[in-house]
mmCIF file of C-alpha atoms (C1' of nucleotides) in Angstrom:
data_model
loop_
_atom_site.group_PDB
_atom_site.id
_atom_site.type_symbol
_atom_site.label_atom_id
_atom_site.label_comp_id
_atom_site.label_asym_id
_atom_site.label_seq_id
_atom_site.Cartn_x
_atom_site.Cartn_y
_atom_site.Cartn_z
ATOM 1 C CA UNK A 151 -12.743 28.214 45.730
ATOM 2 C CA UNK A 152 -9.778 29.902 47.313
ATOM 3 C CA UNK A 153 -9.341 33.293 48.343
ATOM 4 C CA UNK A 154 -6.890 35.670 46.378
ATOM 5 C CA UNK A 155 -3.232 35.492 47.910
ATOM 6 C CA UNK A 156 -2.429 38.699 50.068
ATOM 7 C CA UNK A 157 0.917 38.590 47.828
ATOM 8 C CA UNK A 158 -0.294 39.431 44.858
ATOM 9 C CA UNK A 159 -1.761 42.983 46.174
ATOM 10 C CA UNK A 160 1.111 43.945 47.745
ATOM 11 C CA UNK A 161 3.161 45.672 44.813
ATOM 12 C CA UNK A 162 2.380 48.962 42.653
ATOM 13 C CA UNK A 163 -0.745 49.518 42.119
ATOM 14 C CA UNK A 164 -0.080 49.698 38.424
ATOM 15 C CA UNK A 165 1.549 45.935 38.730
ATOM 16 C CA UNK A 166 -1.290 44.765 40.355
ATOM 17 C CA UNK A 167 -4.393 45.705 38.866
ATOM 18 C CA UNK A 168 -4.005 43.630 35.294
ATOM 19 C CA UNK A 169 -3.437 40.700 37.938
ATOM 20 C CA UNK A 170 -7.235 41.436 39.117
ATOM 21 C CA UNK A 171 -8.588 40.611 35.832
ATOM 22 C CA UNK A 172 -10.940 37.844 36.106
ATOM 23 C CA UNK A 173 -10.828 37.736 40.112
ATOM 24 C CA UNK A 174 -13.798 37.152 41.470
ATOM 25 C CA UNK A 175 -15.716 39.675 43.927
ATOM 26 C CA UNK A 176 -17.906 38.545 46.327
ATOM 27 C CA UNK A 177 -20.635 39.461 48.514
ATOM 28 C CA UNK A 178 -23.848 40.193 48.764
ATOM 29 C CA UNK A 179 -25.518 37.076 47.183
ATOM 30 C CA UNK A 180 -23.695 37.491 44.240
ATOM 31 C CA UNK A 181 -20.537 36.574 42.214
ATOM 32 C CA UNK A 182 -18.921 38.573 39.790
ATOM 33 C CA UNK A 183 -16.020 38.478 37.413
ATOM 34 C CA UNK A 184 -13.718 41.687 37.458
ATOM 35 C CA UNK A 185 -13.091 42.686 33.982
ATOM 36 C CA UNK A 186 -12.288 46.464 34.193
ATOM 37 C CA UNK A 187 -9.969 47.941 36.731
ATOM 38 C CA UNK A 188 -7.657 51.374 36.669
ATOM 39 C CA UNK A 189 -4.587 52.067 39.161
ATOM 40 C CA UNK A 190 -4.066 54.941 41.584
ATOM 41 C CA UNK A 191 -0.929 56.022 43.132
ATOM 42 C CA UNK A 192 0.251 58.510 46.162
ATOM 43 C CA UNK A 193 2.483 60.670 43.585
ATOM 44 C CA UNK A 194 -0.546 60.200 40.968
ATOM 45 C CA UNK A 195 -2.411 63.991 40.397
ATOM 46 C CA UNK A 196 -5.470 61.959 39.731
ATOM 47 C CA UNK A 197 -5.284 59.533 43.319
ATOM 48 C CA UNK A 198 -7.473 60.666 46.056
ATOM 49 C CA UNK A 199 -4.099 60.300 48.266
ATOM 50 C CA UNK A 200 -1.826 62.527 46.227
ATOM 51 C CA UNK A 201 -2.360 65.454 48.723
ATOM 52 C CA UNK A 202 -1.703 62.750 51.312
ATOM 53 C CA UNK A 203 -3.596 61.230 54.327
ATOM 54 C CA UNK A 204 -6.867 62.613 55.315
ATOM 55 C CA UNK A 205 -9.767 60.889 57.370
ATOM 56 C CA UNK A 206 -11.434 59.557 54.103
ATOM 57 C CA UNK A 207 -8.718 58.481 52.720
ATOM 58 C CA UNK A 208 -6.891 56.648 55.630
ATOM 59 C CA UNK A 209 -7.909 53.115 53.829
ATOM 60 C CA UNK A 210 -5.932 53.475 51.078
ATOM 61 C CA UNK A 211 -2.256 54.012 53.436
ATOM 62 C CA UNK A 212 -3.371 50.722 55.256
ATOM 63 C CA UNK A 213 -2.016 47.383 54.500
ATOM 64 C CA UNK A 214 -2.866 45.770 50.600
ATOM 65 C CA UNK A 215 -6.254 43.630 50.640
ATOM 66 C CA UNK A 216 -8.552 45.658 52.259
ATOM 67 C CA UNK A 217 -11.547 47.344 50.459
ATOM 68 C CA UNK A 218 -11.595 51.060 50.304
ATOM 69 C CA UNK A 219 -15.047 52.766 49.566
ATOM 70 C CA UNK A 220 -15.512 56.078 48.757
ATOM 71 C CA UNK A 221 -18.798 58.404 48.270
ATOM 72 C CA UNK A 222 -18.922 60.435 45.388
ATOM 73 C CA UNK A 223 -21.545 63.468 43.499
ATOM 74 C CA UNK A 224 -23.672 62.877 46.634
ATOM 75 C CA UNK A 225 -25.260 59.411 45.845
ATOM 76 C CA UNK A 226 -22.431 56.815 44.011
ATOM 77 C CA UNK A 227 -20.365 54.489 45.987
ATOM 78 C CA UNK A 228 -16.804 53.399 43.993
ATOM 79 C CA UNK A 229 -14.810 50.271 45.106
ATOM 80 C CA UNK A 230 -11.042 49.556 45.428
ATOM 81 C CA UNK A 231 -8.605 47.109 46.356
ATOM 82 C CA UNK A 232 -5.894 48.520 48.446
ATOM 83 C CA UNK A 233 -2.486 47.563 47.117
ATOM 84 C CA UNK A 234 1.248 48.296 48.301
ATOM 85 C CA UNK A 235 3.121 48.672 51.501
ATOM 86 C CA UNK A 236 1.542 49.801 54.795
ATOM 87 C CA UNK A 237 2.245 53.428 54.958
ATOM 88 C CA UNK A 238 1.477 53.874 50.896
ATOM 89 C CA UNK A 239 -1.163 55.311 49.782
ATOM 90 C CA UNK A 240 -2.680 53.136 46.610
ATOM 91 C CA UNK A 241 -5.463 51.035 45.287
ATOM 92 C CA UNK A 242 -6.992 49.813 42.358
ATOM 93 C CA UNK A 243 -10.548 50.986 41.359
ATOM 94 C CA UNK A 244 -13.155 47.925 40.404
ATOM 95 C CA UNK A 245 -14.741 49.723 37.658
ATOM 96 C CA UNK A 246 -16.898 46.522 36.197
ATOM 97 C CA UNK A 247 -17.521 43.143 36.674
ATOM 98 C CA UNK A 248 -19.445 40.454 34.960
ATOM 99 C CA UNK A 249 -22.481 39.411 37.039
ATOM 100 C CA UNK A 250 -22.064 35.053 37.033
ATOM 101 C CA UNK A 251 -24.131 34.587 40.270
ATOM 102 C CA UNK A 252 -27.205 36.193 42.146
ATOM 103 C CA UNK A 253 -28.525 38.200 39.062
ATOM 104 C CA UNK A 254 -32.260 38.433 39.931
ATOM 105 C CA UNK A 255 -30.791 39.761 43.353
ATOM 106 C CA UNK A 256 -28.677 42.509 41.141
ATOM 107 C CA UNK A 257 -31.409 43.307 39.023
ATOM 108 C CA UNK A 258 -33.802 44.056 42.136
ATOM 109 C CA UNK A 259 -31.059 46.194 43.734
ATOM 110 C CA UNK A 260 -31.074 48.167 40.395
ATOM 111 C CA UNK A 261 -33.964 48.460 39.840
ATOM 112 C CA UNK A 262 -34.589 46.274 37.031
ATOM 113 C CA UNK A 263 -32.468 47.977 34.871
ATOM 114 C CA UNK A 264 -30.654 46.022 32.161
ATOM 115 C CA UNK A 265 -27.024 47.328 33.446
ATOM 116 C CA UNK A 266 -26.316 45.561 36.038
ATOM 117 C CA UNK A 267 -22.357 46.225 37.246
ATOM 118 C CA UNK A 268 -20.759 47.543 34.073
ATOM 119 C CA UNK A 269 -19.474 50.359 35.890
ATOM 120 C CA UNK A 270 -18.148 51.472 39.417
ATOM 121 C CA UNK A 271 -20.981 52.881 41.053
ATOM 122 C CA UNK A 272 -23.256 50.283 39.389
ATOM 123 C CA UNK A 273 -21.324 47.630 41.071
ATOM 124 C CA UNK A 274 -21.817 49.176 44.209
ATOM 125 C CA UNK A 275 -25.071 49.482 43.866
ATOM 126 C CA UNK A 276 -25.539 45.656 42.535
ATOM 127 C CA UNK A 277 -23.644 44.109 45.182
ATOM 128 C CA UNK A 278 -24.718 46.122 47.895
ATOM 129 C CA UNK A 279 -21.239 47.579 49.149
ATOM 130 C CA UNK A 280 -21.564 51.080 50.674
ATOM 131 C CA UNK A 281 -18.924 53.342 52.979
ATOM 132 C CA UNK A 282 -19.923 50.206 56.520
ATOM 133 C CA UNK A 283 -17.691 47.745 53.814
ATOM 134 C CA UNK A 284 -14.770 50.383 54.034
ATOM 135 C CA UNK A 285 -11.493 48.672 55.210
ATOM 136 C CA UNK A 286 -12.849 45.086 55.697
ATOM 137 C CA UNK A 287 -10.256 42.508 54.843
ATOM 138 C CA UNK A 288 -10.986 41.299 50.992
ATOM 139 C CA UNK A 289 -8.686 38.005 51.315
ATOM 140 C CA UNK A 290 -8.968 37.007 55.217
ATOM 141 C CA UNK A 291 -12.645 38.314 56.264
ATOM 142 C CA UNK A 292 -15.196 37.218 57.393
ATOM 143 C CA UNK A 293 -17.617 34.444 55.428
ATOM 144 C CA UNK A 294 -20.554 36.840 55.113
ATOM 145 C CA UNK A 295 -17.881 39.870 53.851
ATOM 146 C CA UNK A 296 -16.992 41.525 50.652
ATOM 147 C CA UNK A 297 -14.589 39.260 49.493
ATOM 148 C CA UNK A 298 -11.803 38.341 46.948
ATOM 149 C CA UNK A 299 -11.768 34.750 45.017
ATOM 150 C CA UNK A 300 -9.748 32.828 42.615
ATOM 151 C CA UNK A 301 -11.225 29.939 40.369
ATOM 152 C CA UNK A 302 -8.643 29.300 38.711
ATOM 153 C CA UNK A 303 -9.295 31.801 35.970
ATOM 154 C CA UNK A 304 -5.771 33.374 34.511
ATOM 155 C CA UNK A 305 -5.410 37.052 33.674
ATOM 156 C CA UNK A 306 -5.916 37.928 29.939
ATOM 157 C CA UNK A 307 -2.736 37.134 28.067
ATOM 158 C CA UNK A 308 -3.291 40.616 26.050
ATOM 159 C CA UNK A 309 -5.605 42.987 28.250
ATOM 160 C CA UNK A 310 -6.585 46.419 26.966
ATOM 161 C CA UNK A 311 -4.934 49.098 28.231
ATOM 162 C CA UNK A 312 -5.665 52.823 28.098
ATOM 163 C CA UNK A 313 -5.675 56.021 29.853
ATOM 164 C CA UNK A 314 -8.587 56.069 33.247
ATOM 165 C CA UNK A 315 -11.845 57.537 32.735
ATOM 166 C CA UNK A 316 -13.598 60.648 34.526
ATOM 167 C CA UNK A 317 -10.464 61.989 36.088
ATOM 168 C CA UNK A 318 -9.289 65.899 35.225
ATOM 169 C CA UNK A 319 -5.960 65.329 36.122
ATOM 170 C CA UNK A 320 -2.919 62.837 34.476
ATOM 171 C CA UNK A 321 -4.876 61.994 31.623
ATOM 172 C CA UNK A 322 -2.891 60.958 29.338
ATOM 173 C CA UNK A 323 -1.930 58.212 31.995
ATOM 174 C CA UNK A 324 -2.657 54.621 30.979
ATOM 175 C CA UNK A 325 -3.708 52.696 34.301
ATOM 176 C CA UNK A 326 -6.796 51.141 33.185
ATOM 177 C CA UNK A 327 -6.707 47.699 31.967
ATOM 178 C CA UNK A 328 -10.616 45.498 30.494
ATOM 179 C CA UNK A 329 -10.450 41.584 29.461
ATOM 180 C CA UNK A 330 -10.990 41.818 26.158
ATOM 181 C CA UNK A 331 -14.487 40.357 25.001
ATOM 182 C CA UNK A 332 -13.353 37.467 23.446
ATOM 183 C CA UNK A 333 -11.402 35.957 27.131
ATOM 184 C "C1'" DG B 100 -17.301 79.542 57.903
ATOM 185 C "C1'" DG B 101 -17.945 78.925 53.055
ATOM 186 C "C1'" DA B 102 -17.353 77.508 48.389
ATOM 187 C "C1'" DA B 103 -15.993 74.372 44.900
ATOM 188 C "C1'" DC B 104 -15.774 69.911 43.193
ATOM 189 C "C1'" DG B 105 -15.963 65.317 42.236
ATOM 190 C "C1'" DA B 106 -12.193 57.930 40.182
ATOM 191 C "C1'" DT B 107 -20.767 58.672 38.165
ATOM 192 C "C1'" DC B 108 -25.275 57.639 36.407
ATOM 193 C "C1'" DT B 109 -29.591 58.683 34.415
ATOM 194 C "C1'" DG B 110 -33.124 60.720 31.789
ATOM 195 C "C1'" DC B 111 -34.152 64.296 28.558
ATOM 196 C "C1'" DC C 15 -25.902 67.133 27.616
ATOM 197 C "C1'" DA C 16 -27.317 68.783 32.211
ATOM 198 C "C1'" DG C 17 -29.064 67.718 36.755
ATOM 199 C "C1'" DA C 18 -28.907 65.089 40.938
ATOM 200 C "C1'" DT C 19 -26.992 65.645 45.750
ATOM 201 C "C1'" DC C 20 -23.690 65.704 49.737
ATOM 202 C "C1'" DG C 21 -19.174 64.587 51.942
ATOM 203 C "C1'" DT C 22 -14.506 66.054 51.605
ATOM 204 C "C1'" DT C 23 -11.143 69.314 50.978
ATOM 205 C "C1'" DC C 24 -9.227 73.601 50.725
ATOM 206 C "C1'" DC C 25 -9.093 78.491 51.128
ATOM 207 C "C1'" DC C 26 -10.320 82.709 53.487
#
DNA sequence: GGAACGATCTGC
DNA sequence: CAGATCGTTCCC
């Protein structure tokens, strides 16, 4: 299995995250295929880097590849992939994947509940990734590390698209992109 | 120094 | 549909 090409991450945010789609994430003990994902930009209202760089969000100006955590309503962990140039400030939020490896180990971590990463703090939760993963390298890290991987597994020739959920500001905007069921 | 507010999830 | 729960950000 190889590692997702730096490459690929390295444009808009809004280029890259359909390219995600059925990536594999990595860590933990477990293996999951990303099939929801939603773009954030530096002149986005809705982008935690739209008032520019601050301590927490220092991740997301760094170079594309590397994981950027946040900590959110005191208790929820979110992960993104940092895209674009060095010096821009964007990533693209991993809002679910579908667990294909290490699901007892999910289910433990939550709690034996029946949803296991369909959602961005659930995810989090399931694979263990927390604010210590911040700004590891996703394609050139270490083995034990939160990690980026290819099978072989195209994007969805026809993804949904439609506008990102839970944000207050830009809407209308439609960054976030699923694999439909049937893929 | 203080207040407001989350890129969410869960249980009622 | 409201509560949980606390770090970050912004305003005074």
């Amino acid at each position: 299995m190889e590692r997702v090409d730096r490459s690929l991450l390295t444009a808009d945010a809004p280029a890259v995250a359909p390219q995600l789609l059925n990536k594999l994430l990595v860590h933990g003990g477990c293996v999951g295929r990303i099939v929801e994902v939603e773009a954030y930009r530096q002149d986005d209202p809705a982008s935690h880097t739209f008032r520019g760089e601050t301590n927490r969000n220092a991740i997301m100006f760094g170079p594309a590849g590397h994981l950027y955590v946040y900590f959110t309503y005191g208790m929820h962990h979110c992960a993104n992939v940092v895209t674009g140039d060095a010096g821009v400030g964007a990533a693209v939020l991993v809002r679910a994947v579908e667990p294909l490896d290490g699901i007892e180990l999910m289910r433990a971590r939550r709690s034996g509940r029946a949803a296991l990463a369909d959602g961005p703090a659930k995810l989090c939760q399931a694979f263990a990734i927390d604010l210590r993963h911040s700004g590891t390298d996703l394609v050139d890290g270490e083995r034990d590390a939160v990690g980026l991987f290819d099978d072989g597994t195209p994007p969805p020739v026809r993804p949904r698209v439609g506008p990102r959920v839970g944000i207050t500001k830009a809407v209308e905007v439609p960054w976030r992109w699923r694999t439909p069921a049937e893929d």
